């Protein structure tokens, strides 16, 4: 409610309200002309008419700035405006009924717009009635008071009925403008979050395609260099041939990421075949023995299959680059409604509390991001000289 009130204050002078204000100023001028005509028909009062004109000008000026005046001095505004109406009624006494019947209902209607509490509106209403009664009594006598009060009551009822309907329309419009503004703000926030998520996704995908592919090529080239030094040209040619195949595959994957077509292409992929293919590539590139125990995995969703395959690939890449391992054990099981993936190595290990503290080591951070995106859990156990154990749990459904 506080937020809406602030919005109401800052947007009160919308186009519709400006038109309403112009209409009210026109109504005040009509009352001025009517009062002047009635007074001058019966008895012309030159000096009083000039003063009356000056007072109406002040009244209109205060009305034009009523929005800023009523923010801090609401009662002061109504007292001053009521006093101007009261004085005007005595300056042109024969035109006082027009002034009172035209301006007092507008003042009461304005109080209904400004004040939120009924007691304040009631006070303005009673004050207007009292002011009207005093002026009629002094200008026309007690014998005319009942008929004038009846006319004033009917007029006030009609004007206030219109004011209530108008205020409800204004409030509805202000609420709509407020919610549209909030919706626009929320849309901007969503757009920023979308851009941030898209950048993270691009960083992940580039790491899992280009970075991993290039890392594999580097390891194969290092193996070629080692074999060439030993004079083993046949084995070197085999590895070079594998490197060419891997380079083409990396290029194809990079193009797929750039075109954002991975989702369509991976739908026809068999999870188990892909895992065995990655194990074979890892063994050929590193000569590290891999023991595996892989159950037939039921059909996974495209998103979960994509992330699961990249997580396995990332784990193997990290082992090849950093672990200095002699043996790797991979276990993939289906337990109840979960896919359990465990990858262990007997390498040098590391301190798990250093994850994310050094720039350039994005692999493990990418693992955590991918696990979070598919609603899974990851546990990493590693100590220096004790190898590393990574356990990933992913809901199948």
mmCIF file of C-alpha atoms in Angstrom:
data_model
loop_
_atom_site.group_PDB
_atom_site.id
_atom_site.type_symbol
_atom_site.label_atom_id
_atom_site.label_comp_id
_atom_site.label_asym_id
_atom_site.label_seq_id
_atom_site.Cartn_x
_atom_site.Cartn_y
_atom_site.Cartn_z
ATOM 1 C CA UNK A 1 0.000 0.000 0.000
ATOM 2 C CA UNK A 2 2.856 2.376 0.761
ATOM 3 C CA UNK A 3 4.360 1.766 -2.644
ATOM 4 C CA UNK A 4 1.033 2.463 -4.330
ATOM 5 C CA UNK A 5 0.539 5.673 -2.379
ATOM 6 C CA UNK A 6 3.961 6.885 -3.474
ATOM 7 C CA UNK A 7 3.067 6.056 -7.026
ATOM 8 C CA UNK A 8 -0.250 7.887 -6.633
ATOM 9 C CA UNK A 9 1.553 11.024 -5.496
ATOM 10 C CA UNK A 10 4.027 11.005 -8.353
ATOM 11 C CA UNK A 11 1.526 10.249 -11.125
ATOM 12 C CA UNK A 12 -1.532 12.171 -9.965
ATOM 13 C CA UNK A 13 -1.227 14.689 -12.791
ATOM 14 C CA UNK A 14 -1.808 12.201 -15.573
ATOM 15 C CA UNK A 15 -3.494 13.190 -18.828
ATOM 16 C CA UNK A 16 -7.001 12.366 -17.609
ATOM 17 C CA UNK A 17 -6.543 14.337 -14.397
ATOM 18 C CA UNK A 18 -5.191 17.347 -16.264
ATOM 19 C CA UNK A 19 -8.314 17.329 -18.431
ATOM 20 C CA UNK A 20 -10.432 17.064 -15.281
ATOM 21 C CA UNK A 21 -8.583 20.002 -13.773
ATOM 22 C CA UNK A 22 -9.192 22.078 -16.901
ATOM 23 C CA UNK A 23 -12.888 21.181 -16.721
ATOM 24 C CA UNK A 24 -13.046 22.282 -13.069
ATOM 25 C CA UNK A 25 -11.343 25.592 -13.890
ATOM 26 C CA UNK A 26 -13.914 26.122 -16.628
ATOM 27 C CA UNK A 27 -16.646 25.371 -14.055
ATOM 28 C CA UNK A 28 -15.178 27.988 -11.674
ATOM 29 C CA UNK A 29 -15.177 30.547 -14.488
ATOM 30 C CA UNK A 30 -18.818 29.703 -15.246
ATOM 31 C CA UNK A 31 -19.642 30.325 -11.569
ATOM 32 C CA UNK A 32 -17.751 33.617 -11.722
ATOM 33 C CA UNK A 33 -19.624 34.784 -14.830
ATOM 34 C CA UNK A 34 -22.975 33.657 -13.402
ATOM 35 C CA UNK A 35 -22.386 35.480 -10.113
ATOM 36 C CA UNK A 36 -21.301 38.665 -11.913
ATOM 37 C CA UNK A 37 -24.355 38.593 -14.194
ATOM 38 C CA UNK A 38 -26.823 38.102 -11.322
ATOM 39 C CA UNK A 39 -25.188 40.836 -9.266
ATOM 40 C CA UNK A 40 -24.988 43.394 -12.072
ATOM 41 C CA UNK A 41 -28.571 42.761 -13.219
ATOM 42 C CA UNK A 42 -29.903 43.728 -9.811
ATOM 43 C CA UNK A 43 -27.248 46.147 -8.569
ATOM 44 C CA UNK A 44 -23.848 46.924 -10.059
ATOM 45 C CA UNK A 45 -20.969 46.978 -7.574
ATOM 46 C CA UNK A 46 -17.856 48.127 -9.422
ATOM 47 C CA UNK A 47 -15.219 48.013 -6.664
ATOM 48 C CA UNK A 48 -16.591 44.817 -5.130
ATOM 49 C CA UNK A 49 -16.593 43.207 -8.583
ATOM 50 C CA UNK A 50 -12.911 44.026 -9.056
ATOM 51 C CA UNK A 51 -12.044 42.570 -5.649
ATOM 52 C CA UNK A 52 -14.251 39.552 -6.427
ATOM 53 C CA UNK A 53 -12.381 39.021 -9.711
ATOM 54 C CA UNK A 54 -9.051 39.184 -7.878
ATOM 55 C CA UNK A 55 -10.244 36.646 -5.276
ATOM 56 C CA UNK A 56 -11.467 34.225 -7.978
ATOM 57 C CA UNK A 57 -8.066 34.533 -9.669
ATOM 58 C CA UNK A 58 -6.370 33.588 -6.376
ATOM 59 C CA UNK A 59 -8.853 30.722 -5.955
ATOM 60 C CA UNK A 60 -8.028 29.342 -9.420
ATOM 61 C CA UNK A 61 -4.287 29.771 -8.806
ATOM 62 C CA UNK A 62 -4.483 27.830 -5.539
ATOM 63 C CA UNK A 63 -6.574 25.181 -7.252
ATOM 64 C CA UNK A 64 -3.936 24.777 -9.981
ATOM 65 C CA UNK A 65 -1.270 24.130 -7.316
ATOM 66 C CA UNK A 66 -3.557 22.115 -5.043
ATOM 67 C CA UNK A 67 -1.581 18.921 -5.678
ATOM 68 C CA UNK A 68 1.610 20.327 -4.131
ATOM 69 C CA UNK A 69 -0.221 22.331 -1.451
ATOM 70 C CA UNK A 70 -2.279 19.395 -0.183
ATOM 71 C CA UNK A 71 0.748 17.120 0.186
ATOM 72 C CA UNK A 72 1.875 18.886 3.363
ATOM 73 C CA UNK A 73 -0.811 21.490 4.205
ATOM 74 C CA UNK A 74 -4.142 19.901 3.333
ATOM 75 C CA UNK A 75 -6.158 21.649 6.024
ATOM 76 C CA UNK A 76 -4.547 25.009 5.248
ATOM 77 C CA UNK A 77 -5.607 24.655 1.605
ATOM 78 C CA UNK A 78 -9.257 23.923 2.453
ATOM 79 C CA UNK A 79 -9.451 26.694 5.053
ATOM 80 C CA UNK A 80 -8.056 29.264 2.600
ATOM 81 C CA UNK A 81 -10.301 28.137 -0.263
ATOM 82 C CA UNK A 82 -13.358 28.078 2.001
ATOM 83 C CA UNK A 83 -12.520 31.570 3.254
ATOM 84 C CA UNK A 84 -12.225 32.871 -0.319
ATOM 85 C CA UNK A 85 -15.646 31.430 -1.160
ATOM 86 C CA UNK A 86 -17.102 32.970 2.010
ATOM 87 C CA UNK A 87 -15.646 36.434 1.250
ATOM 88 C CA UNK A 88 -16.759 36.256 -2.390
ATOM 89 C CA UNK A 89 -20.337 35.562 -1.307
ATOM 90 C CA UNK A 90 -20.478 38.916 0.512
ATOM 91 C CA UNK A 91 -18.720 40.880 -2.211
ATOM 92 C CA UNK A 92 -21.442 39.933 -4.725
ATOM 93 C CA UNK A 93 -24.382 39.032 -2.452
ATOM 94 C CA UNK A 94 -26.930 38.639 -5.262
ATOM 95 C CA UNK A 95 -24.631 36.162 -6.985
ATOM 96 C CA UNK A 96 -23.753 34.282 -3.802
ATOM 97 C CA UNK A 97 -26.112 31.319 -4.507
ATOM 98 C CA UNK A 98 -24.250 30.625 -7.756
ATOM 99 C CA UNK A 99 -20.872 30.854 -6.014
ATOM 100 C CA UNK A 100 -21.942 28.579 -3.166
ATOM 101 C CA UNK A 101 -23.786 26.012 -5.311
ATOM 102 C CA UNK A 102 -20.920 25.794 -7.819
ATOM 103 C CA UNK A 103 -17.776 26.037 -5.689
ATOM 104 C CA UNK A 104 -18.617 24.370 -2.360
ATOM 105 C CA UNK A 105 -19.580 20.977 -3.900
ATOM 106 C CA UNK A 106 -16.327 21.033 -5.889
ATOM 107 C CA UNK A 107 -14.403 21.705 -2.681
ATOM 108 C CA UNK A 108 -16.139 18.779 -0.931
ATOM 109 C CA UNK A 109 -15.479 16.526 -3.926
ATOM 110 C CA UNK A 110 -11.820 17.565 -3.849
ATOM 111 C CA UNK A 111 -11.610 16.545 -0.186
ATOM 112 C CA UNK A 112 -12.894 13.085 -1.148
ATOM 113 C CA UNK A 113 -9.967 12.767 -3.553
ATOM 114 C CA UNK A 114 -7.287 14.058 -1.187
ATOM 115 C CA UNK A 115 -8.332 12.628 2.181
ATOM 116 C CA UNK A 116 -8.378 8.872 2.725
ATOM 117 C CA UNK A 117 -10.222 9.001 6.062
ATOM 118 C CA UNK A 118 -14.007 9.449 6.149
ATOM 119 C CA UNK A 119 -13.898 11.627 9.286
ATOM 120 C CA UNK A 120 -11.926 14.345 7.481
ATOM 121 C CA UNK A 121 -14.316 14.305 4.535
ATOM 122 C CA UNK A 122 -17.253 14.568 6.961
ATOM 123 C CA UNK A 123 -15.659 17.609 8.619
ATOM 124 C CA UNK A 124 -15.291 19.335 5.225
ATOM 125 C CA UNK A 125 -18.893 18.415 4.385
ATOM 126 C CA UNK A 126 -20.245 19.874 7.657
ATOM 127 C CA UNK A 127 -18.099 22.996 7.285
ATOM 128 C CA UNK A 128 -19.412 23.540 3.743
ATOM 129 C CA UNK A 129 -23.007 23.134 4.902
ATOM 130 C CA UNK A 130 -22.432 25.534 7.785
ATOM 131 C CA UNK A 131 -20.747 28.084 5.533
ATOM 132 C CA UNK A 132 -23.593 27.839 3.036
ATOM 133 C CA UNK A 133 -26.222 28.281 5.751
ATOM 134 C CA UNK A 134 -24.501 31.333 7.275
ATOM 135 C CA UNK A 135 -24.141 33.109 3.922
ATOM 136 C CA UNK A 136 -27.759 32.456 2.878
ATOM 137 C CA UNK A 137 -29.015 33.556 6.291
ATOM 138 C CA UNK A 138 -27.053 36.817 6.201
ATOM 139 C CA UNK A 139 -27.817 37.609 2.543
ATOM 140 C CA UNK A 140 -31.431 36.404 2.222
ATOM 141 C CA UNK A 141 -32.763 35.868 5.750
ATOM 142 C CA UNK A 142 -34.007 32.830 7.632
ATOM 143 C CA UNK A 143 -37.227 32.545 5.609
ATOM 144 C CA UNK A 144 -35.270 31.582 2.463
ATOM 145 C CA UNK A 145 -32.895 29.202 4.217
ATOM 146 C CA UNK A 146 -34.935 25.922 3.958
ATOM 147 C CA UNK A 147 -35.363 26.073 0.182
ATOM 148 C CA UNK A 148 -31.715 27.012 -0.367
ATOM 149 C CA UNK A 149 -30.550 24.156 1.891
ATOM 150 C CA UNK A 150 -32.677 21.684 -0.094
ATOM 151 C CA UNK A 151 -31.231 22.937 -3.387
ATOM 152 C CA UNK A 152 -27.716 22.779 -1.982
ATOM 153 C CA UNK A 153 -28.250 19.227 -0.718
ATOM 154 C CA UNK A 154 -29.485 18.012 -4.123
ATOM 155 C CA UNK A 155 -26.638 19.751 -5.907
ATOM 156 C CA UNK A 156 -24.057 18.452 -3.453
ATOM 157 C CA UNK A 157 -25.394 14.893 -3.767
ATOM 158 C CA UNK A 158 -25.164 14.954 -7.567
ATOM 159 C CA UNK A 159 -21.669 16.440 -7.608
ATOM 160 C CA UNK A 160 -20.340 14.058 -4.972
ATOM 161 C CA UNK A 161 -21.908 11.055 -6.706
ATOM 162 C CA UNK A 162 -20.054 12.052 -9.848
ATOM 163 C CA UNK A 163 -16.901 12.593 -7.797
ATOM 164 C CA UNK A 164 -17.074 9.095 -6.291
ATOM 165 C CA UNK A 165 -17.441 7.497 -9.724
ATOM 166 C CA UNK A 166 -14.671 9.648 -11.155
ATOM 167 C CA UNK A 167 -12.319 8.886 -8.257
ATOM 168 C CA UNK A 168 -12.870 5.165 -8.679
ATOM 169 C CA UNK A 169 -12.015 5.429 -12.354
ATOM 170 C CA UNK A 170 -8.930 7.468 -11.524
ATOM 171 C CA UNK A 171 -7.813 4.980 -8.874
ATOM 172 C CA UNK A 172 -8.351 2.100 -11.301
ATOM 173 C CA UNK A 173 -6.283 3.886 -13.919
ATOM 174 C CA UNK A 174 -3.541 4.704 -11.434
ATOM 175 C CA UNK A 175 -3.431 1.090 -10.278
ATOM 176 C CA UNK A 176 -3.175 -0.050 -13.875
ATOM 177 C CA UNK A 177 -0.349 2.407 -14.561
ATOM 178 C CA UNK A 178 1.388 1.318 -11.364
ATOM 179 C CA UNK A 179 1.155 -2.374 -12.205
ATOM 180 C CA UNK A 180 2.286 -1.689 -15.757
ATOM 181 C CA UNK A 181 5.305 0.143 -14.366
ATOM 182 C CA UNK A 182 6.004 -2.745 -11.984
ATOM 183 C CA UNK A 183 5.591 -5.192 -14.857
ATOM 184 C CA UNK A 184 8.044 -3.184 -16.945
ATOM 185 C CA UNK A 185 10.549 -3.178 -14.075
ATOM 186 C CA UNK A 186 10.114 -6.920 -13.591
ATOM 187 C CA UNK A 187 10.559 -7.451 -17.332
ATOM 188 C CA UNK A 188 13.838 -5.526 -17.254
ATOM 189 C CA UNK A 189 15.059 -7.635 -14.321
ATOM 190 C CA UNK A 190 14.072 -10.849 -16.121
ATOM 191 C CA UNK A 191 15.861 -9.627 -19.234
ATOM 192 C CA UNK A 192 19.024 -8.930 -17.226
ATOM 193 C CA UNK A 193 18.839 -12.344 -15.551
ATOM 194 C CA UNK A 194 18.246 -13.983 -18.924
ATOM 195 C CA UNK A 195 21.313 -12.286 -20.367
ATOM 196 C CA UNK A 196 23.387 -13.304 -17.337
ATOM 197 C CA UNK A 197 22.187 -16.919 -17.580
ATOM 198 C CA UNK A 198 22.849 -16.935 -21.310
ATOM 199 C CA UNK A 199 26.406 -15.733 -20.723
ATOM 200 C CA UNK A 200 26.941 -18.469 -18.148
ATOM 201 C CA UNK A 201 25.520 -21.039 -20.550
ATOM 202 C CA UNK A 202 27.788 -19.838 -23.357
ATOM 203 C CA UNK A 203 30.810 -19.968 -21.046
ATOM 204 C CA UNK A 204 29.867 -23.503 -20.000
ATOM 205 C CA UNK A 205 29.287 -24.682 -23.546
ATOM 206 C CA UNK A 206 32.497 -23.157 -24.875
ATOM 207 C CA UNK A 207 34.433 -24.764 -22.046
ATOM 208 C CA UNK A 208 32.818 -28.148 -22.616
ATOM 209 C CA UNK A 209 33.388 -28.124 -26.380
ATOM 210 C CA UNK A 210 36.356 -26.013 -27.423
ATOM 211 C CA UNK A 211 38.331 -26.162 -24.169
ATOM 212 C CA UNK A 212 37.903 -29.898 -23.645
ATOM 213 C CA UNK A 213 38.482 -30.659 -27.318
ATOM 214 C CA UNK A 214 41.666 -28.607 -27.442
ATOM 215 C CA UNK A 215 42.867 -30.139 -24.185
ATOM 216 C CA UNK A 216 42.424 -33.598 -25.710
ATOM 217 C CA UNK A 217 44.275 -32.571 -28.854
ATOM 218 C CA UNK A 218 47.164 -31.199 -26.798
ATOM 219 C CA UNK A 219 47.456 -34.480 -24.895
ATOM 220 C CA UNK A 220 47.434 -36.456 -28.147
ATOM 221 C CA UNK A 221 50.093 -34.199 -29.662
ATOM 222 C CA UNK A 222 52.219 -34.653 -26.553
ATOM 223 C CA UNK A 223 51.830 -38.416 -26.979
ATOM 224 C CA UNK A 224 52.874 -38.085 -30.635
ATOM 225 C CA UNK A 225 55.950 -36.130 -29.587
ATOM 226 C CA UNK A 226 56.880 -38.808 -27.055
ATOM 227 C CA UNK A 227 56.486 -41.609 -29.617
ATOM 228 C CA UNK A 228 58.483 -39.725 -32.247
ATOM 229 C CA UNK A 229 61.357 -39.331 -29.803
ATOM 230 C CA UNK A 230 61.286 -43.113 -29.370
ATOM 231 C CA UNK A 231 61.156 -43.643 -33.134
ATOM 232 C CA UNK A 232 57.690 -45.191 -32.990
ATOM 233 C CA UNK A 233 56.342 -43.613 -36.192
ATOM 234 C CA UNK A 234 53.519 -46.100 -36.714
ATOM 235 C CA UNK A 235 51.970 -45.333 -33.327
ATOM 236 C CA UNK A 236 52.525 -41.624 -33.960
ATOM 237 C CA UNK A 237 50.595 -41.827 -37.230
ATOM 238 C CA UNK A 238 47.729 -43.613 -35.470
ATOM 239 C CA UNK A 239 47.511 -40.898 -32.828
ATOM 240 C CA UNK A 240 47.703 -38.166 -35.480
ATOM 241 C CA UNK A 241 44.829 -39.819 -37.327
ATOM 242 C CA UNK A 242 42.831 -39.919 -34.066
ATOM 243 C CA UNK A 243 43.702 -36.276 -33.456
ATOM 244 C CA UNK A 244 42.344 -35.311 -36.863
ATOM 245 C CA UNK A 245 39.097 -37.108 -36.099
ATOM 246 C CA UNK A 246 38.911 -35.445 -32.693
ATOM 247 C CA UNK A 247 39.631 -32.010 -34.184
ATOM 248 C CA UNK A 248 36.795 -32.433 -36.688
ATOM 249 C CA UNK A 249 34.485 -33.560 -33.899
ATOM 250 C CA UNK A 250 35.456 -30.555 -31.759
ATOM 251 C CA UNK A 251 34.818 -28.231 -34.688
ATOM 252 C CA UNK A 252 31.452 -29.851 -35.306
ATOM 253 C CA UNK A 253 30.496 -29.503 -31.641
ATOM 254 C CA UNK A 254 31.593 -25.867 -31.601
ATOM 255 C CA UNK A 255 29.448 -25.115 -34.642
ATOM 256 C CA UNK A 256 26.533 -26.892 -33.006
ATOM 257 C CA UNK A 257 26.900 -24.745 -29.890
ATOM 258 C CA UNK A 258 27.126 -21.559 -31.929
ATOM 259 C CA UNK A 259 23.998 -22.459 -33.901
ATOM 260 C CA UNK A 260 22.252 -23.556 -30.700
ATOM 261 C CA UNK A 261 21.360 -26.903 -32.293
ATOM 262 C CA UNK A 262 22.681 -29.237 -29.622
ATOM 263 C CA UNK A 263 19.236 -29.838 -28.209
ATOM 264 C CA UNK A 264 17.900 -31.103 -31.526
ATOM 265 C CA UNK A 265 20.952 -33.221 -32.327
ATOM 266 C CA UNK A 266 21.320 -34.887 -28.940
ATOM 267 C CA UNK A 267 17.735 -36.180 -28.873
ATOM 268 C CA UNK A 268 18.758 -39.161 -31.037
ATOM 269 C CA UNK A 269 21.822 -39.952 -28.902
ATOM 270 C CA UNK A 270 22.066 -43.151 -26.853
ATOM 271 C CA UNK A 271 23.421 -42.323 -23.408
ATOM 272 C CA UNK A 272 25.367 -45.564 -22.880
ATOM 273 C CA UNK A 273 26.973 -45.420 -26.328
ATOM 274 C CA UNK A 274 28.089 -41.858 -25.720
ATOM 275 C CA UNK A 275 29.607 -42.776 -22.348
ATOM 276 C CA UNK A 276 31.529 -45.715 -23.834
ATOM 277 C CA UNK A 277 32.711 -43.456 -26.648
ATOM 278 C CA UNK A 278 34.072 -40.909 -24.180
ATOM 279 C CA UNK A 279 35.838 -43.635 -22.196
ATOM 280 C CA UNK A 280 37.439 -44.944 -25.400
ATOM 281 C CA UNK A 281 38.620 -41.463 -26.418
ATOM 282 C CA UNK A 282 40.028 -40.903 -22.939
ATOM 283 C CA UNK A 283 41.904 -44.221 -22.922
ATOM 284 C CA UNK A 284 43.349 -43.689 -26.399
ATOM 285 C CA UNK A 285 44.484 -40.164 -25.570
ATOM 286 C CA UNK A 286 45.990 -40.861 -22.145
ATOM 287 C CA UNK A 287 46.669 -44.631 -21.975
ATOM 288 C CA UNK A 288 45.097 -44.534 -18.493
ATOM 289 C CA UNK A 289 43.244 -47.732 -17.619
ATOM 290 C CA UNK A 290 39.527 -47.266 -17.014
ATOM 291 C CA UNK A 291 37.430 -49.783 -15.079
ATOM 292 C CA UNK A 292 33.729 -49.227 -15.589
ATOM 293 C CA UNK A 293 30.463 -50.637 -14.322
ATOM 294 C CA UNK A 294 27.657 -49.085 -16.334
ATOM 295 C CA UNK A 295 24.029 -50.191 -16.189
ATOM 296 C CA UNK A 296 21.694 -49.766 -19.161
ATOM 297 C CA UNK A 297 20.205 -46.357 -18.511
ATOM 298 C CA UNK A 298 16.584 -45.672 -19.467
ATOM 299 C CA UNK A 299 15.768 -42.822 -21.768
ATOM 300 C CA UNK A 300 16.686 -39.492 -20.197
ATOM 301 C CA UNK A 301 15.296 -36.090 -21.028
ATOM 302 C CA UNK A 302 17.305 -34.098 -23.549
ATOM 303 C CA UNK A 303 18.439 -31.582 -20.944
ATOM 304 C CA UNK A 304 19.557 -34.180 -18.390
ATOM 305 C CA UNK A 305 21.312 -36.310 -20.998
ATOM 306 C CA UNK A 306 23.180 -33.300 -22.348
ATOM 307 C CA UNK A 307 24.367 -32.134 -18.933
ATOM 308 C CA UNK A 308 25.194 -35.662 -17.706
ATOM 309 C CA UNK A 309 27.391 -36.389 -20.728
ATOM 310 C CA UNK A 310 29.211 -33.094 -20.361
ATOM 311 C CA UNK A 311 29.796 -33.747 -16.660
ATOM 312 C CA UNK A 312 31.348 -37.137 -17.404
ATOM 313 C CA UNK A 313 33.492 -35.576 -20.117
ATOM 314 C CA UNK A 314 34.587 -32.796 -17.749
ATOM 315 C CA UNK A 315 35.594 -35.281 -15.047
ATOM 316 C CA UNK A 316 37.691 -37.288 -17.510
ATOM 317 C CA UNK A 317 39.298 -34.123 -18.891
ATOM 318 C CA UNK A 318 40.254 -32.975 -15.395
ATOM 319 C CA UNK A 319 41.774 -36.374 -14.636
ATOM 320 C CA UNK A 320 43.821 -36.273 -17.841
ATOM 321 C CA UNK A 321 45.035 -32.718 -17.246
ATOM 322 C CA UNK A 322 45.668 -32.645 -13.511
ATOM 323 C CA UNK A 323 45.322 -35.976 -11.707
ATOM 324 C CA UNK A 324 48.439 -37.854 -12.931
ATOM 325 C CA UNK A 325 46.382 -40.989 -12.333
ATOM 326 C CA UNK A 326 47.181 -44.575 -13.288
ATOM 327 C CA UNK A 327 43.672 -45.952 -12.989
ATOM 328 C CA UNK A 328 40.136 -44.598 -13.200
ATOM 329 C CA UNK A 329 36.938 -46.253 -12.038
ATOM 330 C CA UNK A 330 33.553 -45.214 -13.473
ATOM 331 C CA UNK A 331 30.262 -46.473 -12.086
ATOM 332 C CA UNK A 332 26.883 -45.446 -13.506
ATOM 333 C CA UNK A 333 23.800 -46.984 -11.894
ATOM 334 C CA UNK A 334 20.061 -46.461 -11.827
ATOM 335 C CA UNK A 335 18.788 -46.550 -8.250
ATOM 336 C CA UNK A 336 15.051 -46.022 -7.775
ATOM 337 C CA UNK A 337 14.290 -42.749 -9.565
ATOM 338 C CA UNK A 338 17.866 -41.477 -9.625
ATOM 339 C CA UNK A 339 20.867 -41.759 -11.897
ATOM 340 C CA UNK A 340 24.040 -42.269 -9.844
ATOM 341 C CA UNK A 341 27.380 -41.450 -11.470
ATOM 342 C CA UNK A 342 30.639 -42.039 -9.585
ATOM 343 C CA UNK A 343 34.064 -41.308 -11.036
ATOM 344 C CA UNK A 344 37.211 -42.099 -9.023
ATOM 345 C CA UNK A 345 40.909 -41.813 -9.762
ATOM 346 C CA UNK A 346 44.109 -42.666 -7.892
ATOM 347 C CA UNK A 347 45.840 -39.427 -8.810
ATOM 348 C CA UNK A 348 47.473 -36.657 -6.806
ATOM 349 C CA UNK A 349 44.200 -35.170 -5.555
ATOM 350 C CA UNK A 350 43.733 -31.589 -4.383
ATOM 351 C CA UNK A 351 42.203 -29.493 -1.645
ATOM 352 C CA UNK A 352 38.459 -29.138 -2.278
ATOM 353 C CA UNK A 353 38.334 -25.801 -0.443
ATOM 354 C CA UNK A 354 40.334 -24.213 -3.292
ATOM 355 C CA UNK A 355 37.560 -24.745 -5.849
ATOM 356 C CA UNK A 356 36.595 -21.442 -7.466
ATOM 357 C CA UNK A 357 39.364 -19.428 -5.805
ATOM 358 C CA UNK A 358 41.679 -19.333 -8.797
ATOM 359 C CA UNK A 359 40.877 -17.909 -12.222
ATOM 360 C CA UNK A 360 40.997 -20.240 -15.204
ATOM 361 C CA UNK A 361 39.812 -23.355 -13.336
ATOM 362 C CA UNK A 362 36.232 -23.342 -14.607
ATOM 363 C CA UNK A 363 35.695 -27.091 -14.968
ATOM 364 C CA UNK A 364 34.579 -27.881 -11.419
ATOM 365 C CA UNK A 365 32.527 -24.694 -11.283
ATOM 366 C CA UNK A 366 30.837 -25.824 -14.494
ATOM 367 C CA UNK A 367 30.087 -29.185 -12.878
ATOM 368 C CA UNK A 368 28.330 -27.511 -9.981
ATOM 369 C CA UNK A 369 26.343 -25.270 -12.328
ATOM 370 C CA UNK A 370 25.181 -28.172 -14.481
ATOM 371 C CA UNK A 371 24.170 -30.253 -11.469
ATOM 372 C CA UNK A 372 22.156 -27.340 -10.123
ATOM 373 C CA UNK A 373 20.402 -26.786 -13.462
ATOM 374 C CA UNK A 374 19.040 -30.350 -13.577
ATOM 375 C CA UNK A 375 18.137 -30.508 -9.885
ATOM 376 C CA UNK A 376 20.871 -32.940 -8.885
ATOM 377 C CA UNK A 377 23.506 -33.194 -6.167
ATOM 378 C CA UNK A 378 27.279 -33.465 -6.349
ATOM 379 C CA UNK A 379 29.812 -34.587 -3.761
ATOM 380 C CA UNK A 380 33.556 -34.170 -4.258
ATOM 381 C CA UNK A 381 36.007 -35.915 -1.948
ATOM 382 C CA UNK A 382 39.687 -35.309 -2.559
ATOM 383 C CA UNK A 383 42.872 -34.933 -0.569
ATOM 384 C CA UNK A 384 46.446 -34.387 -1.721
ATOM 385 C CA UNK A 385 48.076 -37.710 -2.730
ATOM 386 C CA UNK A 386 44.811 -39.598 -2.105
ATOM 387 C CA UNK A 387 42.988 -39.317 -5.414
ATOM 388 C CA UNK A 388 39.572 -37.855 -6.107
ATOM 389 C CA UNK A 389 36.048 -39.254 -5.829
ATOM 390 C CA UNK A 390 33.152 -37.445 -7.508
ATOM 391 C CA UNK A 391 29.592 -38.625 -6.941
ATOM 392 C CA UNK A 392 26.713 -37.103 -8.908
ATOM 393 C CA UNK A 393 23.044 -37.868 -8.275
ATOM 394 C CA UNK A 394 20.495 -36.815 -10.892
ATOM 395 C CA UNK A 395 16.710 -37.379 -10.775
ATOM 396 C CA UNK A 396 15.706 -39.370 -13.852
ATOM 397 C CA UNK A 397 12.162 -37.982 -14.093
#
